[in-house]
Amino acid sequence: MQKNYTSHGPDEQTHGVASGRVVILGTGGTIAGTAEDASDNVGYRAAQLGVEQLLVAIPPLANYLLETEQVAQLDSKDMDFATWQRLALRVEAHLARPDVAGLVITHGTDTLEETAYFLQRVLAPKKPVVLTAAMRPATALQKDGPQNLLDAVTLALDPRASGVLLAFAGQVHSAEQVRKIHSYKVDAFASVDGARLACIEEGQIRWLAAAPVTGDAVGTKALSASSIDAWPRIEIVMNYVGANGSAVRALLAQGVDGLVVAGTGNGSLSVGLEAALREAQSAGVSVWRSTRCDAGPVTSSTEALPSAGALSPVKARIELLLTLLWQKCGAQSR
Ligand code: SIN
């Protein structure tokens, strides 16, 4: 594999020869994980191999014009705002380059849908930004990472692709719809409340649906305007048997800027939880109501607390975070 170019530091290199450049940003995850025993698919450490090492294991990638950059190296359960901020700025910078056709981001599966939604809402890119990952470490007997990464590069070069997407297990999902639906299976993601966008079959993309239309990009200005420590604190609480609002009152006592409640069914709340959430709202905390169901929206009603629509609780949290961040930075309405 030819390495003929270094632009931003020791972790960035260009490979091979092909038309259309794809930049691959590494952030860690199981795709970069290693286990001591090749038959061990669960007892491994995530984020051990650099993105450059992942490419070496995929000979067909030698035919593509690739560039790599290690933006982070972590288990995605530990993803944080500072890494999100850095990642968004690097994605924005690479997207602005005329020689770059698309981006791929290697990521852990556990919070992938959150990072995907965050990048979609911040950047709403016209070029494809394709996240990919693996359920099995790079040392597994039957690893899924190399095929997923090859598929992601194929998708990043497809002229019909745009926005933030996930290429995983031969399927393409939008950032808005994708959720991790299984803790262990290799086919771990689904578009739960809409169509998956495409299948990737032997290097061919078979498009099935158009990507959902989202709002305008929030932009990176608001992300950089205040320090990470000053980003709004948004927490998620849940309705369940016996939920009485004590968790909400504890959060209020600590200081919180926003609350997303994962209600039961169509966003219903116990009397005690709703009372505590209304107290929070009266104290100036933004409260959004979503559902703990795996799919479907929360319908809005004038009497109820504001609905988060069809967003899952974790994605509603990101939407509320960006809304408050935007307001806080005094930016114009989007
Ligand atoms: C992670 O999310 O970083 C670890 C788990 C995974 O990638 O499947």
Coordinates of C-alpha atoms and ligand atoms in Angstrom, one line a residue:
M1 CA 0.0 0.0 0.0
Q2 CA 1.5 3.3 -1.1
K3 CA 1.9 6.0 1.5
N4 CA 2.9 9.1 -0.4
Y5 CA 1.4 12.0 1.5
T6 CA 1.3 13.4 5.0
S7 CA -0.7 16.6 5.5
H8 CA -1.6 17.2 9.1
G9 CA 0.7 15.1 11.2
P10 CA 2.1 11.6 11.8
D11 CA -1.2 9.9 11.8
E12 CA -2.3 11.1 8.4
Q13 CA -1.4 9.3 5.2
T14 CA -2.6 8.8 1.7
H15 CA -2.9 5.5 0.0
G16 CA -3.0 4.0 -3.5
V17 CA -4.4 5.5 -6.6
A18 CA -8.0 6.0 -7.6
S19 CA -10.4 8.8 -8.5
G20 CA -12.1 10.7 -5.7
R21 CA -10.4 11.1 -2.4
V22 CA -12.0 9.7 0.8
V23 CA -10.7 10.9 4.2
I24 CA -11.1 8.3 6.9
L25 CA -11.2 9.7 10.5
G26 CA -10.6 7.2 13.3
T27 CA -12.2 7.6 16.7
G28 CA -11.7 4.1 18.2
G29 CA -14.4 1.5 19.0
T30 CA -14.6 -2.2 18.6
I31 CA -13.6 -2.0 15.0
A32 CA -10.2 -1.0 16.4
G33 CA -10.4 -3.4 19.3
T34 CA -8.2 -6.4 20.1
A35 CA -8.6 -9.5 22.2
E36 CA -6.0 -11.9 23.5
D37 CA -7.9 -14.9 22.1
A38 CA -9.2 -14.8 18.5
S39 CA -12.2 -16.8 19.5
D40 CA -13.2 -14.2 22.1
N41 CA -15.8 -11.8 20.6
V42 CA -16.7 -10.0 23.8
G43 CA -13.7 -10.0 26.1
Y44 CA -11.6 -7.4 24.2
R45 CA -10.4 -3.9 24.6
A46 CA -11.9 -1.3 22.2
A47 CA -9.8 1.4 20.5
Q48 CA -6.4 -0.3 20.4
L49 CA -5.5 0.0 16.7
G50 CA -4.9 3.2 14.8
V51 CA -7.1 3.8 11.7
E52 CA -4.0 3.4 9.6
Q53 CA -3.6 -0.2 10.9
L54 CA -7.3 -1.0 10.0
L55 CA -6.7 -0.2 6.4
V56 CA -3.7 -2.5 6.1
A57 CA -6.0 -5.4 6.8
I58 CA -8.2 -4.6 3.8
P59 CA -6.2 -5.2 0.5
P60 CA -8.9 -3.9 -1.9
L61 CA -8.6 -0.4 -0.3
A62 CA -5.2 -0.2 -2.0
N63 CA -7.2 0.8 -5.1
Y64 CA -8.6 3.9 -3.6
L65 CA -7.2 7.3 -2.9
L66 CA -7.5 7.5 0.8
E67 CA -6.2 9.8 3.6
T68 CA -6.4 9.0 7.3
E69 CA -6.5 11.0 10.4
Q70 CA -6.8 9.7 14.0
V71 CA -9.2 12.2 15.6
A72 CA -9.7 10.2 18.9
Q73 CA -9.0 6.8 20.2
L74 CA -11.7 5.8 22.7
D75 CA -14.4 3.3 23.6
S76 CA -17.5 5.2 22.4
K77 CA -19.3 4.7 25.8
D78 CA -16.8 7.4 26.8
M79 CA -17.5 9.8 23.9
D80 CA -17.6 13.4 25.1
F81 CA -18.4 16.9 24.0
A82 CA -14.7 17.8 23.5
T83 CA -14.3 15.0 21.1
W84 CA -17.6 15.9 19.3
Q85 CA -16.4 19.4 18.9
R86 CA -13.0 18.4 17.5
L87 CA -14.6 15.8 15.2
A88 CA -17.2 18.3 13.9
L89 CA -14.4 20.8 13.1
R90 CA -12.2 18.2 11.4
V91 CA -15.2 16.9 9.3
E92 CA -16.1 20.5 8.3
A93 CA -12.5 21.2 7.3
H94 CA -12.2 18.1 5.1
L95 CA -15.6 18.6 3.5
A96 CA -14.6 22.1 2.4
R97 CA -11.7 20.6 0.4
P98 CA -12.6 20.3 -3.3
D99 CA -10.5 17.2 -3.7
V100 CA -12.5 15.3 -1.1
A101 CA -15.5 13.3 -2.4
G102 CA -16.6 12.0 1.0
L103 CA -15.6 11.1 4.5
V104 CA -15.7 7.9 6.5
I105 CA -15.6 7.9 10.3
T106 CA -14.7 4.7 12.2
H107 CA -16.6 4.7 15.6
G108 CA -17.7 2.4 18.4
T109 CA -21.3 1.1 18.0
D110 CA -22.5 2.0 21.5
T111 CA -23.0 5.8 20.9
L112 CA -22.6 5.8 17.1
E113 CA -26.2 7.0 16.6
E114 CA -25.6 10.0 18.8
T115 CA -22.5 11.1 17.0
A116 CA -24.2 10.5 13.7
Y117 CA -27.2 12.7 14.7
F118 CA -24.9 15.4 16.2
L119 CA -22.9 15.7 13.0
Q120 CA -26.0 15.7 10.8
R121 CA -27.6 18.5 12.8
V122 CA -24.4 20.5 13.1
L123 CA -23.2 20.1 9.5
A124 CA -26.1 18.8 7.3
P125 CA -23.4 17.9 4.8
K126 CA -24.0 17.7 1.1
K127 CA -21.2 15.3 0.6
P128 CA -21.5 11.9 2.3
V129 CA -20.1 11.5 5.8
V130 CA -20.3 7.7 6.4
L131 CA -19.9 6.3 9.9
T132 CA -19.0 2.7 10.3
A133 CA -18.1 0.3 13.1
A134 CA -17.9 -3.3 14.1
M135 CA -19.5 -5.6 16.7
R136 CA -16.4 -7.9 16.7
P137 CA -12.8 -6.8 17.4
A138 CA -10.2 -6.7 14.7
T139 CA -8.6 -9.9 16.1
A140 CA -11.9 -12.0 15.8
L141 CA -12.0 -15.2 13.7
Q142 CA -15.0 -13.8 11.8
K143 CA -14.5 -10.0 12.1
D144 CA -17.1 -7.7 10.6
G145 CA -15.0 -4.5 10.6
P146 CA -13.1 -4.9 7.3
Q147 CA -16.2 -5.5 5.2
N148 CA -18.0 -2.6 6.9
L149 CA -15.1 -0.3 6.3
L150 CA -14.8 -1.3 2.7
D151 CA -18.5 -0.7 2.2
A152 CA -18.3 2.7 3.9
V153 CA -15.6 3.8 1.5
T154 CA -17.7 2.6 -1.5
L155 CA -20.7 4.6 -0.1
A156 CA -18.6 7.7 0.5
L157 CA -17.7 7.6 -3.3
D158 CA -21.3 7.1 -4.5
P159 CA -22.5 10.3 -6.2
R160 CA -26.1 9.7 -4.9
A161 CA -25.0 9.6 -1.3
S162 CA -25.2 12.7 0.9
G163 CA -25.6 13.6 4.6
V164 CA -24.5 11.6 7.6
L165 CA -25.0 7.9 7.0
L166 CA -24.2 4.6 8.6
A167 CA -22.8 1.7 6.5
F168 CA -23.1 -1.4 8.6
A169 CA -23.7 -5.1 7.9
G170 CA -24.5 -4.4 4.3
Q171 CA -27.1 -1.8 5.0
V172 CA -27.2 2.0 4.8
H173 CA -29.1 4.0 7.4
S174 CA -29.7 7.7 7.9
A175 CA -28.4 9.5 11.0
E176 CA -32.0 10.5 11.9
Q177 CA -33.4 7.0 11.8
V178 CA -30.7 4.7 12.9
R179 CA -30.6 3.0 16.3
K180 CA -28.6 0.3 17.8
I181 CA -31.1 -2.5 18.4
H182 CA -29.0 -5.4 19.6
S183 CA -26.3 -5.7 22.2
Y184 CA -24.4 -8.5 20.6
K185 CA -25.5 -9.6 17.1
V186 CA -23.4 -8.6 14.1
D187 CA -26.5 -7.1 12.5
A188 CA -26.9 -4.6 15.3
F189 CA -28.5 -1.5 13.7
A190 CA -31.9 -0.7 12.2
S191 CA -33.8 2.2 10.8
V192 CA -36.6 1.7 13.3
D193 CA -39.1 4.3 12.3
G194 CA -38.5 4.6 8.6
A195 CA -36.8 2.9 5.7
R196 CA -33.2 1.9 5.6
L197 CA -31.7 3.9 2.7
A198 CA -29.8 1.2 0.7
C199 CA -28.2 -2.2 0.7
I200 CA -24.5 -2.7 -0.2
E201 CA -24.1 -5.9 -2.0
E202 CA -20.7 -7.0 -3.3
G203 CA -19.5 -3.4 -3.7
Q204 CA -22.8 -2.3 -5.4
I205 CA -25.1 0.2 -3.7
R206 CA -28.8 -0.6 -4.2
W207 CA -30.8 2.5 -3.2
L208 CA -34.2 1.9 -1.7
A209 CA -35.2 5.2 -0.3
A210 CA -34.3 8.9 -0.1
A211 CA -32.7 10.3 3.0
P212 CA -35.1 12.1 5.3
V213 CA -35.2 15.9 5.1
T214 CA -33.9 17.6 8.2
G215 CA -33.6 21.2 9.3
D216 CA -30.8 23.5 8.3
A217 CA -27.4 22.9 9.7
V218 CA -26.8 24.4 13.2
G219 CA -23.2 25.2 12.1
T220 CA -20.0 24.9 14.1
K221 CA -20.0 28.6 15.2
A222 CA -22.1 27.8 18.3
L223 CA -19.9 24.8 19.2
S224 CA -16.8 26.9 19.3
A225 CA -18.3 30.1 20.9
S226 CA -18.3 28.8 24.4
S227 CA -16.0 26.4 26.3
I228 CA -17.2 22.8 26.6
D229 CA -17.7 23.3 30.3
A230 CA -20.3 25.9 29.5
W231 CA -22.3 23.7 27.1
P232 CA -25.9 23.2 28.5
R233 CA -26.4 20.3 30.8
I234 CA -29.2 18.1 29.5
E235 CA -30.2 14.9 31.3
I236 CA -32.5 12.1 30.5
V237 CA -35.1 10.7 32.9
M238 CA -37.6 7.9 32.4
N239 CA -41.1 7.0 33.3
Y240 CA -41.5 3.5 34.8
V241 CA -43.5 1.7 37.5
G242 CA -43.1 3.7 40.6
A243 CA -41.4 6.7 39.0
N244 CA -42.2 9.6 41.4
G245 CA -40.1 12.5 40.2
S246 CA -37.3 12.3 42.8
A247 CA -34.6 11.9 40.1
V248 CA -35.9 15.1 38.5
R249 CA -35.8 17.0 41.9
A250 CA -32.2 15.7 42.5
L251 CA -31.2 17.0 39.1
L252 CA -32.9 20.4 39.7
A253 CA -31.0 20.7 43.0
Q254 CA -27.7 20.0 41.1
G255 CA -28.5 22.5 38.3
V256 CA -29.6 21.3 34.9
D257 CA -30.5 23.3 31.8
G258 CA -32.7 20.8 30.0
L259 CA -34.5 17.5 30.7
V260 CA -35.7 14.9 28.2
V261 CA -38.1 12.5 29.6
A262 CA -38.5 9.0 28.1
G263 CA -42.2 8.6 28.7
T264 CA -44.2 5.4 28.5
G265 CA -46.0 4.7 25.3
N266 CA -47.1 7.9 23.6
G267 CA -45.0 9.9 26.1
S268 CA -47.3 9.3 29.1
L269 CA -45.9 10.2 32.5
S270 CA -46.9 9.2 36.1
V271 CA -48.6 11.9 38.1
G272 CA -45.6 12.3 40.3
L273 CA -43.1 12.5 37.5
E274 CA -45.2 14.9 35.5
A275 CA -45.5 17.2 38.6
A276 CA -41.7 17.2 39.1
L277 CA -41.1 18.0 35.4
R278 CA -43.6 20.9 35.6
E279 CA -41.8 22.2 38.6
A280 CA -38.5 22.0 36.6
Q281 CA -40.2 23.8 33.7
S282 CA -41.4 26.6 36.0
A283 CA -37.9 26.9 37.3
G284 CA -36.7 27.7 33.7
V285 CA -35.5 24.2 32.7
S286 CA -36.5 23.1 29.1
V287 CA -38.4 19.9 29.3
W288 CA -39.1 17.7 26.2
R289 CA -41.2 14.5 26.2
S290 CA -40.1 11.5 24.1
T291 CA -40.9 7.8 24.5
R292 CA -39.1 4.8 25.8
C293 CA -40.6 2.8 23.0
D294 CA -38.2 1.5 20.4
A295 CA -40.0 3.3 17.6
G296 CA -42.7 5.9 16.9
P297 CA -43.3 9.5 17.7
V298 CA -44.8 11.2 20.7
T299 CA -47.8 13.1 19.4
S300 CA -48.1 16.7 20.6
S301 CA -50.9 18.2 22.5
T302 CA -51.5 21.6 24.0
E303 CA -52.0 20.3 27.5
A304 CA -48.9 18.1 27.6
L305 CA -45.3 19.0 28.0
P306 CA -43.6 19.7 24.6
S307 CA -43.1 16.6 22.4
A308 CA -39.7 15.6 20.9
G309 CA -41.5 14.2 17.9
A310 CA -40.0 11.0 16.6
L311 CA -36.6 11.5 18.1
S312 CA -35.4 8.9 20.5
P313 CA -34.5 10.1 23.9
V314 CA -30.7 10.3 23.2
K315 CA -31.3 12.2 19.9
A316 CA -33.8 14.5 21.5
R317 CA -31.1 15.3 24.1
I318 CA -28.8 16.3 21.3
E319 CA -31.5 18.4 19.6
L320 CA -32.2 20.2 22.9
L321 CA -28.5 20.7 23.6
L322 CA -28.0 22.3 20.2
T323 CA -31.1 24.4 20.6
L324 CA -30.0 25.8 24.0
L325 CA -26.4 26.2 22.8
W326 CA -27.6 28.2 19.9
Q327 CA -29.8 30.4 22.1
K328 CA -26.9 30.8 24.6
C329 CA -24.5 32.0 21.9
G330 CA -27.0 34.6 20.9
A331 CA -27.0 33.4 17.3
Q332 CA -29.9 34.2 15.0
S333 CA -32.7 31.7 14.8
R334 CA -32.1 28.9 12.4
Ligands
SIN1 C1 -17.6 1.1 21.5 O1 -18.8 1.5 21.3 O2 -16.6 1.8 21.4 C2 -17.4 -0.3 21.9 C3 -18.5 -1.3 21.4 C4 -18.5 -1.4 19.9 O3 -17.9 -0.7 19.2 O4 -19.3 -2.3 19.5

